[in-house]
Amino acid sequence: MPEQEGLETIKELKHDFPAVKIIVISGGGAGLKPEPYLKIAGQFGANKTLTKPFKRDDILRAVKELLS
């Protein structure tokens, strides 16, 4: 993200809008695997995490679960 890191965005969203539901998607980066980042995202308040690549059904299931 050009202006702000994803984890910082999660933290701000959860602070300003505690009820907001957040799905974080990562494929890693700079030689890093996505799992550590996604674990931290969950600690910062992400409700669901997905690893790239993911299937269409995965994102649809996550959205449906968070909306119910």
Short mmCIF file of C-alpha atoms in Angstrom, two decimals:
data_model
loop_
_atom_site.label_atom_id
_atom_site.label_comp_id
_atom_site.label_asym_id
_atom_site.label_seq_id
_atom_site.Cartn_x
_atom_site.Cartn_y
_atom_site.Cartn_z
CA MET A 1 0.00 0.00 0.00
CA PRO A 2 1.60 3.26 -1.04
CA GLU A 3 0.55 5.58 1.80
CA GLN A 4 0.34 3.30 4.83
CA GLU A 5 1.23 -0.24 5.88
CA GLY A 6 -1.57 -2.78 6.14
CA LEU A 7 -1.06 -3.47 9.83
CA GLU A 8 -1.24 0.24 10.59
CA THR A 9 -4.46 0.44 8.59
CA ILE A 10 -6.00 -2.45 10.56
CA LYS A 11 -5.06 -0.80 13.85
CA GLU A 12 -6.57 2.54 12.84
CA LEU A 13 -9.77 0.99 11.47
CA LYS A 14 -10.33 -1.04 14.62
CA HIS A 15 -9.68 2.02 16.78
CA ASP A 16 -12.03 4.30 14.82
CA PHE A 17 -14.66 1.67 13.94
CA PRO A 18 -14.44 -1.22 16.45
CA ALA A 19 -17.28 -3.17 14.84
CA VAL A 20 -15.78 -3.15 11.34
CA LYS A 21 -14.99 -6.59 9.90
CA ILE A 22 -11.61 -6.94 8.22
CA ILE A 23 -10.36 -9.58 5.81
CA VAL A 24 -6.60 -9.50 5.22
CA ILE A 25 -5.10 -11.09 2.13
CA SER A 26 -1.36 -11.61 1.70
CA GLY A 27 1.00 -13.50 -0.53
CA GLY A 28 4.04 -12.48 1.46
CA GLY A 29 6.65 -10.23 -0.01
CA ALA A 30 10.35 -9.52 -0.24
CA GLY A 31 11.10 -13.22 0.23
CA LEU A 32 8.85 -13.53 3.27
CA LYS A 33 6.09 -16.05 3.69
CA PRO A 34 2.60 -14.66 4.41
CA GLU A 35 1.88 -16.70 7.54
CA PRO A 36 3.76 -14.51 10.08
CA TYR A 37 2.20 -11.35 8.64
CA LEU A 38 -1.29 -12.87 8.70
CA LYS A 39 -0.82 -13.98 12.31
CA ILE A 40 0.13 -10.43 13.31
CA ALA A 41 -2.82 -9.08 11.30
CA GLY A 42 -5.10 -11.27 13.40
CA GLN A 43 -3.52 -9.92 16.57
CA PHE A 44 -4.16 -6.39 15.32
CA GLY A 45 -7.85 -7.18 14.80
CA ALA A 46 -8.30 -8.81 11.40
CA ASN A 47 -11.32 -11.09 11.53
CA LYS A 48 -10.26 -13.35 8.66
CA THR A 49 -7.04 -13.92 6.78
CA LEU A 50 -6.42 -15.47 3.39
CA THR A 51 -3.18 -16.53 1.76
CA LYS A 52 -2.64 -15.81 -1.93
CA PRO A 53 -3.45 -17.46 -4.16
CA PHE A 54 -6.94 -18.22 -2.92
CA LYS A 55 -10.05 -19.51 -4.60
CA ARG A 56 -13.14 -17.46 -5.26
CA ASP A 57 -15.08 -19.68 -2.86
CA ASP A 58 -12.60 -18.88 -0.08
CA ILE A 59 -13.29 -15.14 -0.20
CA LEU A 60 -17.02 -15.65 -0.63
CA ARG A 61 -17.10 -17.97 2.40
CA ALA A 62 -15.13 -15.45 4.49
CA VAL A 63 -17.45 -12.58 3.56
CA LYS A 64 -20.56 -14.66 4.18
CA GLU A 65 -19.27 -15.77 7.58
CA LEU A 66 -18.47 -12.21 8.65
CA LEU A 67 -21.85 -10.90 7.49
CA SER A 68 -23.83 -13.53 9.37
#
